[in-house]
PDB file of C-alpha atoms in Angstrom:
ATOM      1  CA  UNK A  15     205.016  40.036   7.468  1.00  0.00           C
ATOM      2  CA  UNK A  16     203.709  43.629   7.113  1.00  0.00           C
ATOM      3  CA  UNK A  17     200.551  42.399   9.683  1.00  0.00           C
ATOM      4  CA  UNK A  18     203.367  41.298  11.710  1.00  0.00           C
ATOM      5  CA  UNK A  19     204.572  44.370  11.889  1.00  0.00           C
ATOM      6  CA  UNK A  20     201.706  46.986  11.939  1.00  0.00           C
ATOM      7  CA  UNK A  21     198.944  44.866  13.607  1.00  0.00           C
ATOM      8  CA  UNK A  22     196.496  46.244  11.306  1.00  0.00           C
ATOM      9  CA  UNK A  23     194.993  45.089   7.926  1.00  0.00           C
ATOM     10  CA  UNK A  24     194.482  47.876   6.117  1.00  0.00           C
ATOM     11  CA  UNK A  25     197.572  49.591   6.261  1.00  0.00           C
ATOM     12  CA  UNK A  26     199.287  45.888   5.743  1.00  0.00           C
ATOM     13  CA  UNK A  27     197.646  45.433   2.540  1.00  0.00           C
ATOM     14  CA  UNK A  28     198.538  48.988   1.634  1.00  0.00           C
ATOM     15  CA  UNK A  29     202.418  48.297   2.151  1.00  0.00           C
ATOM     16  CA  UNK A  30     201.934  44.961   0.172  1.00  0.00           C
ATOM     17  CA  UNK A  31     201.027  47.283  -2.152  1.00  0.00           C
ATOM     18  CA  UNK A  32     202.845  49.492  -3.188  1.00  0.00           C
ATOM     19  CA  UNK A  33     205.982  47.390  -2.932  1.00  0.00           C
ATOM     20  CA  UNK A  34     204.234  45.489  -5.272  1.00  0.00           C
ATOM     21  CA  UNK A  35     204.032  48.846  -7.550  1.00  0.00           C
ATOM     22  CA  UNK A  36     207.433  49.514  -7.045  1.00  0.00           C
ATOM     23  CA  UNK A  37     208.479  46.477  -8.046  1.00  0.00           C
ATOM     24  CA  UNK A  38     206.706  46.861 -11.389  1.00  0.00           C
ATOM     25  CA  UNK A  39     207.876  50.100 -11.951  1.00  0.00           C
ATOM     26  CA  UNK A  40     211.261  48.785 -11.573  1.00  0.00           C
ATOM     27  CA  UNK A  41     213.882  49.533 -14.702  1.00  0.00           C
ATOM     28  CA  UNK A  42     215.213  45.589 -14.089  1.00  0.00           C
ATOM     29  CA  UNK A  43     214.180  43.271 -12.040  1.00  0.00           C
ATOM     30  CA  UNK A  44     216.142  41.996  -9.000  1.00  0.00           C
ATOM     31  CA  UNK A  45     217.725  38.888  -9.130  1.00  0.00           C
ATOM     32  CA  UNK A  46     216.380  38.342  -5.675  1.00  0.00           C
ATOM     33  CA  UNK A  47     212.642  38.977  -6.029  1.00  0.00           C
ATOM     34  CA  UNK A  48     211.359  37.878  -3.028  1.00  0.00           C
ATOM     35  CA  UNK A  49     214.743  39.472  -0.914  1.00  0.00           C
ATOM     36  CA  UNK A  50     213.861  42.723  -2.604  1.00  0.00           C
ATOM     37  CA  UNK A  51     210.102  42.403  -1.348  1.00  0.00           C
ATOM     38  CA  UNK A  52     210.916  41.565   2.343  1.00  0.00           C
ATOM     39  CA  UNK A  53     213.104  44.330   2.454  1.00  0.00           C
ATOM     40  CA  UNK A  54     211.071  46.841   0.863  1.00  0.00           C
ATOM     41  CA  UNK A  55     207.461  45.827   2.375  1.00  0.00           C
ATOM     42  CA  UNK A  56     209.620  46.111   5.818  1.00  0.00           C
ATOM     43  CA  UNK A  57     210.988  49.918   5.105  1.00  0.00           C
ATOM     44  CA  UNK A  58     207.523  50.691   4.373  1.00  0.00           C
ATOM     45  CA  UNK A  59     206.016  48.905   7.576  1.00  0.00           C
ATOM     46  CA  UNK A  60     208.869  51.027   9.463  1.00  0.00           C
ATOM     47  CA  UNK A  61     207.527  54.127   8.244  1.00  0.00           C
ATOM     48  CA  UNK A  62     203.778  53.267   8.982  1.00  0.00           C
ATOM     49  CA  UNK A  63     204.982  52.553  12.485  1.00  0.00           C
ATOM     50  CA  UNK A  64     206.854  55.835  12.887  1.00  0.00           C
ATOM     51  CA  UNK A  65     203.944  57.662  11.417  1.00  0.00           C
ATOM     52  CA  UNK A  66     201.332  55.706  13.068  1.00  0.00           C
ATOM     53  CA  UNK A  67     203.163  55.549  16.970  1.00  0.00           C
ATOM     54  CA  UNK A  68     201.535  59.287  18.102  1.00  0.00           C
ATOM     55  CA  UNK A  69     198.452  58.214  16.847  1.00  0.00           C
ATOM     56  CA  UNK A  70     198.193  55.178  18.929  1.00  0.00           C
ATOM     57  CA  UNK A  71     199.307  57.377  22.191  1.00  0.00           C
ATOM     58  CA  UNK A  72     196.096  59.003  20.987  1.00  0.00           C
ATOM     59  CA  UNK A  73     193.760  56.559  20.891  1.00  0.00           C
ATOM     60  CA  UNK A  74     190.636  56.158  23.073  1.00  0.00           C
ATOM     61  CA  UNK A  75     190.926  53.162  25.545  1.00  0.00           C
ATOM     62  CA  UNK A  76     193.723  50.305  25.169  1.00  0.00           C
ATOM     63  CA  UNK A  77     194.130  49.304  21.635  1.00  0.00           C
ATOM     64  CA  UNK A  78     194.436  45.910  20.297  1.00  0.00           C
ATOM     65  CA  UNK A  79     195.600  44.638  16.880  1.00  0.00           C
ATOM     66  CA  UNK A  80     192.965  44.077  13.886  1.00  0.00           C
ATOM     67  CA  UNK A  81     192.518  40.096  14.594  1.00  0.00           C
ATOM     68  CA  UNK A  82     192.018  37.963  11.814  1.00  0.00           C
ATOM     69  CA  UNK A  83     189.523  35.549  12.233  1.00  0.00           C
ATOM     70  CA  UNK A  84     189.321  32.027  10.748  1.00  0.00           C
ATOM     71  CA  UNK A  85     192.930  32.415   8.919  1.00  0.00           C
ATOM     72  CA  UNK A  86     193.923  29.872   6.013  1.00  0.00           C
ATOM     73  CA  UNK A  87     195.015  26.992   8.610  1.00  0.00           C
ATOM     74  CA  UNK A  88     198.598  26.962   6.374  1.00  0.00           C
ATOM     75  CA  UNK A  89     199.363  30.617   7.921  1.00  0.00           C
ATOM     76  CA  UNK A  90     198.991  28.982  11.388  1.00  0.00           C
ATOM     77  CA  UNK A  91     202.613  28.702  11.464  1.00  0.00           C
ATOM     78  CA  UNK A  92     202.997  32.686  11.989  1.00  0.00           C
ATOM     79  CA  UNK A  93     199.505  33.034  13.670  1.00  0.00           C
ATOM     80  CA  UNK A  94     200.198  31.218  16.761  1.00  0.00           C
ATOM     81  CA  UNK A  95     201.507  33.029  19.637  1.00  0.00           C
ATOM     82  CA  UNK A  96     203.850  34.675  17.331  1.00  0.00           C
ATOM     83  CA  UNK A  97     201.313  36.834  16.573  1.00  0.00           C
ATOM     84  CA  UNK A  98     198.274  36.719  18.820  1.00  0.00           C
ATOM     85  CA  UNK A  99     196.311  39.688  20.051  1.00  0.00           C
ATOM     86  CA  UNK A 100     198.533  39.529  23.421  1.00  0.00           C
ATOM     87  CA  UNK A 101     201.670  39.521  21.815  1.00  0.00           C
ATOM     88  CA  UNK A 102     200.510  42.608  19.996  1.00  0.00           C
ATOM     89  CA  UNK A 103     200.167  44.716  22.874  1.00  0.00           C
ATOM     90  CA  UNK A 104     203.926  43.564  24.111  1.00  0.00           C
ATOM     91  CA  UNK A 105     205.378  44.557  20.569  1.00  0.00           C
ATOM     92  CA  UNK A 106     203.614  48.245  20.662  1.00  0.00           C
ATOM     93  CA  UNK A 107     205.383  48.655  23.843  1.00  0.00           C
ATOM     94  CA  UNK A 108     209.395  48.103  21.969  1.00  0.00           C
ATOM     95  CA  UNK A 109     210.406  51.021  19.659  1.00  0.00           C
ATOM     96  CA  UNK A 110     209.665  50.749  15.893  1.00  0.00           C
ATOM     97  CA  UNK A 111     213.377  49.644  15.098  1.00  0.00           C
ATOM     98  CA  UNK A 112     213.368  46.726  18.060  1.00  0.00           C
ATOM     99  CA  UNK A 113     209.472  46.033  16.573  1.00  0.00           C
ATOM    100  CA  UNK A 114     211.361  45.570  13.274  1.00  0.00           C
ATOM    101  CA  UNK A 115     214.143  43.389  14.287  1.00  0.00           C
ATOM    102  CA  UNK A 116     212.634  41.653  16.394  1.00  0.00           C
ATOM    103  CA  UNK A 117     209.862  40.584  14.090  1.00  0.00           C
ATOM    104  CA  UNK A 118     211.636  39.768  10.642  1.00  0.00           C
ATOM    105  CA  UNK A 119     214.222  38.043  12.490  1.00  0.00           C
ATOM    106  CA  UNK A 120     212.687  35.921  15.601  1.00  0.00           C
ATOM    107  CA  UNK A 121     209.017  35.619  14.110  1.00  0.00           C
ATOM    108  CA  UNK A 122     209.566  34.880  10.512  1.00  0.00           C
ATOM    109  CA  UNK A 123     213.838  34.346  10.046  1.00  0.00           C
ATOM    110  CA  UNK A 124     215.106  36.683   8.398  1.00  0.00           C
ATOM    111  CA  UNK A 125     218.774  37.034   8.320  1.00  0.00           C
ATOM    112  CA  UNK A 126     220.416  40.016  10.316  1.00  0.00           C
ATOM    113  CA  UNK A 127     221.880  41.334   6.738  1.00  0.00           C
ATOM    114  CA  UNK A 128     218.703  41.533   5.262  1.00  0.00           C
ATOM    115  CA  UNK A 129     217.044  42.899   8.523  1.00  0.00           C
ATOM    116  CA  UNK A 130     220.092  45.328   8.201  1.00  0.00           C
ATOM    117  CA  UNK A 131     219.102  46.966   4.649  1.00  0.00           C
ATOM    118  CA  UNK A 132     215.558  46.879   6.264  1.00  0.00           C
ATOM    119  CA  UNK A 133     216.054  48.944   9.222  1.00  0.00           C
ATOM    120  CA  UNK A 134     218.927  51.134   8.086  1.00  0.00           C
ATOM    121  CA  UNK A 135     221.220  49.739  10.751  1.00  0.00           C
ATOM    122  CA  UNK A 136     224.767  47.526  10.638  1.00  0.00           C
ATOM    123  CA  UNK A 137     223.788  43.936  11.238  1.00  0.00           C
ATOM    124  CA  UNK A 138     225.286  44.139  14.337  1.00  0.00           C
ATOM    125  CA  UNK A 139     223.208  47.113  15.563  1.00  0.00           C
ATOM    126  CA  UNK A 140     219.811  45.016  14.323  1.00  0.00           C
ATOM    127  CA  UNK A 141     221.029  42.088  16.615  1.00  0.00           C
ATOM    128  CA  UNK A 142     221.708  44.226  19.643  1.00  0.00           C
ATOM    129  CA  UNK A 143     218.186  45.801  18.539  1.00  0.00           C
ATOM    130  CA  UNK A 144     216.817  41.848  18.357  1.00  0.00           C
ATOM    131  CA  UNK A 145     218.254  41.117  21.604  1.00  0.00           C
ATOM    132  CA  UNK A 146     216.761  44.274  24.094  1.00  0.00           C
ATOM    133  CA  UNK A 147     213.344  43.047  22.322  1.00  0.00           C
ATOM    134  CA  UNK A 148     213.807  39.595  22.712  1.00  0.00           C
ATOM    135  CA  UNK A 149     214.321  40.239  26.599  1.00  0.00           C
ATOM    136  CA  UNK A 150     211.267  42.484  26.722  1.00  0.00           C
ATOM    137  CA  UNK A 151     208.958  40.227  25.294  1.00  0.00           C
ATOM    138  CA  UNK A 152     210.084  37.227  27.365  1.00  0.00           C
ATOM    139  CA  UNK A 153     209.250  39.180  30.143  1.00  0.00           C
ATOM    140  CA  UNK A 154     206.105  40.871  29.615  1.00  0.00           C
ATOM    141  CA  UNK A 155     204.711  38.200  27.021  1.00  0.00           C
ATOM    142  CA  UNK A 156     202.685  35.506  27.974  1.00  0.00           C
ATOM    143  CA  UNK A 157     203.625  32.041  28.294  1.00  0.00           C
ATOM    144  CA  UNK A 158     201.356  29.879  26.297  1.00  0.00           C
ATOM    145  CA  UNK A 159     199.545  26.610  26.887  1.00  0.00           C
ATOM    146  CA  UNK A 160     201.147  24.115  23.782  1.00  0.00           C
ATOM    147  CA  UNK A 161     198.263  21.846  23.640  1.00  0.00           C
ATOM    148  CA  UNK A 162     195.559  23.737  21.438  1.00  0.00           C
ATOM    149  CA  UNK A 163     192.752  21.346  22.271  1.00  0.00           C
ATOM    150  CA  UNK A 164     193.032  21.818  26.361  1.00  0.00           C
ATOM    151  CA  UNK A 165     193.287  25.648  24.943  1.00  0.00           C
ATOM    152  CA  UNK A 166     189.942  25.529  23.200  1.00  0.00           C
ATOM    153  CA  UNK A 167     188.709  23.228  26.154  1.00  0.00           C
ATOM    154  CA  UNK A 168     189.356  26.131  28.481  1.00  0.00           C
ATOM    155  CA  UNK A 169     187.625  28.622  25.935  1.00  0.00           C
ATOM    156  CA  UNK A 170     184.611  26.344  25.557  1.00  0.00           C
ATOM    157  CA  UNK A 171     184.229  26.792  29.346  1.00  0.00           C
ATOM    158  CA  UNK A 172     184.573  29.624  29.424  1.00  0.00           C
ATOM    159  CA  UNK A 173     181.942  30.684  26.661  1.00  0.00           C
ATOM    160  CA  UNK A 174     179.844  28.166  28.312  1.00  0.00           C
ATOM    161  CA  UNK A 175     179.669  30.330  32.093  1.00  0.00           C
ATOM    162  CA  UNK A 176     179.596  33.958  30.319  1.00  0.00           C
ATOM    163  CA  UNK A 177     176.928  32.597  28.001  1.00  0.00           C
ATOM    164  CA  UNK A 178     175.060  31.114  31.261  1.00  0.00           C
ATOM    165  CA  UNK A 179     175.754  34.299  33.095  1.00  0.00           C
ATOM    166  CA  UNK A 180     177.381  31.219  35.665  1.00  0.00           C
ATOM    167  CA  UNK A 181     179.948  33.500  37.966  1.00  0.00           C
ATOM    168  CA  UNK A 182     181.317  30.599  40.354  1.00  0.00           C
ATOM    169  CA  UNK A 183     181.745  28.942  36.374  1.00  0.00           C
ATOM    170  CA  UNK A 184     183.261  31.768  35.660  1.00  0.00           C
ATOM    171  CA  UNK A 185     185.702  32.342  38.547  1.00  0.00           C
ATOM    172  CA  UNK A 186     186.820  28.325  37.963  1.00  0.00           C
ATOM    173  CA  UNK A 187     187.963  28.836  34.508  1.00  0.00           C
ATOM    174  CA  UNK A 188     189.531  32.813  35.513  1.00  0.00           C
ATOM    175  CA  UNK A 189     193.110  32.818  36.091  1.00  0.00           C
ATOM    176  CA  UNK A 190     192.996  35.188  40.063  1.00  0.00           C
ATOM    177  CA  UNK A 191     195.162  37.780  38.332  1.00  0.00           C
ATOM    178  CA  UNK A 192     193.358  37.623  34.498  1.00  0.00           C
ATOM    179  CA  UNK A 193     193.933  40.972  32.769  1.00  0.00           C
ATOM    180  CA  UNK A 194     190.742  41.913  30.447  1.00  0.00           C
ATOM    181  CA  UNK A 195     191.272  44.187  27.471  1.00  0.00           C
ATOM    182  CA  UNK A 196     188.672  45.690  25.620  1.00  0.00           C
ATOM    183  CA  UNK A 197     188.680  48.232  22.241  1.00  0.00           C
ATOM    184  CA  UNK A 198     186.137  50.177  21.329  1.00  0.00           C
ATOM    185  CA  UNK A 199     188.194  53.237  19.962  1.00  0.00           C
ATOM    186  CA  UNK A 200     185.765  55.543  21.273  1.00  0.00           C
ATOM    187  CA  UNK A 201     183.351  54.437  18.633  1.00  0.00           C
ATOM    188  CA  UNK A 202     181.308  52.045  20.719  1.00  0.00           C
ATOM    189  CA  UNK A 203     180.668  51.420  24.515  1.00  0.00           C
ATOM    190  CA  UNK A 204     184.188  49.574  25.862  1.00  0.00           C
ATOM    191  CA  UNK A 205     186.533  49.573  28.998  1.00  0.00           C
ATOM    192  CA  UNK A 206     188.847  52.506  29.301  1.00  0.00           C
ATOM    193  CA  UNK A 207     191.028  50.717  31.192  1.00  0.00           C
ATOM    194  CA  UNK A 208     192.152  47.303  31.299  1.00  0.00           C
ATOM    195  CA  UNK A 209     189.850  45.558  33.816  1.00  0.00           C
ATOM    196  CA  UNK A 210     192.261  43.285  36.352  1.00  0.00           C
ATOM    197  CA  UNK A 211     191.405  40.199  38.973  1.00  0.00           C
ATOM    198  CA  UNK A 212     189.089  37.156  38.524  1.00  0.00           C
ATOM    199  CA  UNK A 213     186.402  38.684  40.382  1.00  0.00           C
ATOM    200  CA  UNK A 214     185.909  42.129  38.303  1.00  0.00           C
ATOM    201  CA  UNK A 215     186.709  40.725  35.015  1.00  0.00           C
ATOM    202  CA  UNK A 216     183.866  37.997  35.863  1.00  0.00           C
ATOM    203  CA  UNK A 217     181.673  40.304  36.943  1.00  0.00           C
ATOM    204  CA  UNK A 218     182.916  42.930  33.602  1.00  0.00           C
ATOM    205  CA  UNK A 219     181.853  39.826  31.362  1.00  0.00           C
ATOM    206  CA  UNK A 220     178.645  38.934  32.808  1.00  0.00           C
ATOM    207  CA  UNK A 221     177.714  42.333  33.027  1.00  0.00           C
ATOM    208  CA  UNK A 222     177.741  42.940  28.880  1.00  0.00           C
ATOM    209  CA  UNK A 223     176.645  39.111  27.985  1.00  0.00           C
ATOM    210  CA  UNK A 224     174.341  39.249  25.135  1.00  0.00           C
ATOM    211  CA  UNK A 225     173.929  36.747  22.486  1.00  0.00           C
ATOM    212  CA  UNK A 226     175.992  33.446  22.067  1.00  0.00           C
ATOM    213  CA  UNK A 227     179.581  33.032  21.313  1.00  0.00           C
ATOM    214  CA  UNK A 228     180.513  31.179  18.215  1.00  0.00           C
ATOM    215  CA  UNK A 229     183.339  29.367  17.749  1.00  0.00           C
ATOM    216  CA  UNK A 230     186.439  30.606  15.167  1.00  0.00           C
ATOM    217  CA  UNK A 231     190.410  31.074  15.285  1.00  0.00           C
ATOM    218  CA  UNK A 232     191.669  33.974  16.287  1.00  0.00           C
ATOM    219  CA  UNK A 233     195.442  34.654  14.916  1.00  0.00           C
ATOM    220  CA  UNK A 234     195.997  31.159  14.887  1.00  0.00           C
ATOM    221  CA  UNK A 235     194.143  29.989  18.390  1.00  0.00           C
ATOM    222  CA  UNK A 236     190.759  29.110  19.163  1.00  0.00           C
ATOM    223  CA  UNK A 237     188.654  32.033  20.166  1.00  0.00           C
ATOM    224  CA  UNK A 238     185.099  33.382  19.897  1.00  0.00           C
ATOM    225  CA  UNK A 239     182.983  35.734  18.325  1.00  0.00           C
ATOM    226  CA  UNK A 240     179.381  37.703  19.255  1.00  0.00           C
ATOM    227  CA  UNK A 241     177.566  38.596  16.370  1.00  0.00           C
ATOM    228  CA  UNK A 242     175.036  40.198  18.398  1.00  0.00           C
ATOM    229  CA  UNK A 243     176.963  43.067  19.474  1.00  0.00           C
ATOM    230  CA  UNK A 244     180.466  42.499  16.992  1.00  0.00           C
ATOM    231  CA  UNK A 245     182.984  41.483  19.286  1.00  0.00           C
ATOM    232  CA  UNK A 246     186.177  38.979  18.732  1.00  0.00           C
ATOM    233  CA  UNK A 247     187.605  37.477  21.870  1.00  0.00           C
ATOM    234  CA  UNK A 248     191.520  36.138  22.471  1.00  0.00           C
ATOM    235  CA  UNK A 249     191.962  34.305  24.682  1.00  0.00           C
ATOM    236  CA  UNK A 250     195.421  33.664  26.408  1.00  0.00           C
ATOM    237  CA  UNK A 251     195.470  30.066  28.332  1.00  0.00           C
ATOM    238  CA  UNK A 252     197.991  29.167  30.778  1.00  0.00           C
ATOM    239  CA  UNK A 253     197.687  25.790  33.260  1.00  0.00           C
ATOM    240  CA  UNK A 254     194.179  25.072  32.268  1.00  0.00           C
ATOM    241  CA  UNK A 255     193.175  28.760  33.029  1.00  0.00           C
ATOM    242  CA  UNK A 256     192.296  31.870  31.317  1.00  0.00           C
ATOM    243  CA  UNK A 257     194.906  34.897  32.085  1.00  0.00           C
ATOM    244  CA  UNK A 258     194.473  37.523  29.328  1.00  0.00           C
ATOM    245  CA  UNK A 259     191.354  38.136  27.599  1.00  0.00           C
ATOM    246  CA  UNK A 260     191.379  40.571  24.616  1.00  0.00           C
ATOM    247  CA  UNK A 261     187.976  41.775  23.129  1.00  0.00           C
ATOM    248  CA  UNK A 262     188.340  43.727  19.769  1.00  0.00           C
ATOM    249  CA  UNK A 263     184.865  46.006  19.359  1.00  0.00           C
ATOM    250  CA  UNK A 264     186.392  48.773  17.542  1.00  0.00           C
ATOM    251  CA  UNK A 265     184.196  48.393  14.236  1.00  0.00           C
ATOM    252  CA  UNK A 266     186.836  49.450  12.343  1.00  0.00           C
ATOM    253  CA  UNK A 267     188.623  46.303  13.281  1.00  0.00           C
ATOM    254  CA  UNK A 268     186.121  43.616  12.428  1.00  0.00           C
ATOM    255  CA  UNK A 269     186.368  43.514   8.552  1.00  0.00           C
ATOM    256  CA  UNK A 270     187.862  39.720   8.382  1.00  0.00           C
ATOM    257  CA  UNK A 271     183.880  39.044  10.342  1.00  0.00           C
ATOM    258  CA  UNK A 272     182.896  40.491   7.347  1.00  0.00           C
TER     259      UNK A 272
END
């Protein structure tokens, strides 16, 4: 839930945390133990996000969650399209309150009351909240292919033609209007911009092929990695073609390769 919220490990397992302190610094313990934690790891999460929004205005280049690689297959549940890299960059677009409500209720259920002692809000000012971001991210959000093995069909492919340096491959499996991402947070070379058409994102991708991909799951979805030059790739699939890809370089963001 805090990942969910912040996008990044580190401070997640911070929040986890200290709510965890908290609660065993507690003079009695609530009756509600896990109520108490969902409420208090998501007023911590809030805070990050406040804290952590100028930051992110700050940062060198577009920036993508921390993506965590190979996941225990029983957290696929909230690592699908929930919470892929794409979805990521829709939710840093809502305001840390919509962010909130939006993710406790819609991603993982929680009830507007409880969302309500987490946000500081009425329950009827966390649905409103729910609602604008529910709108948003049907809008911006990508629409996802429901069959994962024609997804990782499409990502074999396309691994195959960047591997083979095949363009025309390349330009089969590329959706015309594919969107490429790429963070490198200013510590190593990456786009500065988000790179936009089949033809320049094909080109983009055979231009910094190294080494071979290998195979993993990325949030939930098959993906790749380059060990060569540390890279994980997310891949968004729609109609049997590729129409976002995300590539995480930022080496501060590649500790679940590790």
């Amino acid at each position: 839930m805090a990942y969910g919220l912040l996008g990044d490990l580190a401070e997640s397992e911070d929040v986890v945390q200290d709510a965890w302190l908290r609660l065993n610094r507690a003079d009695e313990m609530p009756e509600d133990i896990e109520g108490w934690l969902v409420v208090t790891v998501s007023r911590l999460a809030l805070d990050v996000l406040k804290s952590a929004r100028k930051r992110r205005e700050e940062y060198v280049g577009p920036w993508l969650p921390e993506p965590i690689v190979d996941a225990d297959p029983a957290d696929r549940v909230t690592l699908d399209e929930s919470l892929s890299l794409a979805m990521f960059v829709v939710l840093e677009t809502l305001s840390p309150a919509e962010r909130t409500a939006f993710v406790l209720h819609d991603v993982f259920g929680v009830p507007f009351d409880e969302v309500a002692r987490a946000v500081g809000r009425t329950p009827a000012a966390c649905r409103q909240l729910a609602n604008r971001a529910r709108k948003h991210v049907q809008e911006k959000a990508p629409r996802f292919d429901v069959d994962v093995a024609d997804h990782k069909r499409v990502v074999d492919a396309f691994a195959a033609a960047c591997a083979g340096r095949d363009l025309e491959g390349l330009l089969a499996v590329l959706d015309p209007d594919v969107v490429l991402r790429s963070d490198g947070g200013g510590l190593v070379r990456s786009a500065r911009r988000p790179v936009i058409g089949a033809d320049k994102v094909g080109r983009f991708l055979i231009g910094i092929q190294g080494g071979p991909f290998r195979s993993v799951t990325v949030n939930g979805l098959p993906g790749l990695v380059r060990d060569d030059q540390p890279a994980v790739y997310g891949l968004v699939v729609r109609e049997g073609r590729v129409v976002e890809v995300d590539i995480v370089r930022n080496p501060e963001k590649l500790r679940s390769l590790r």
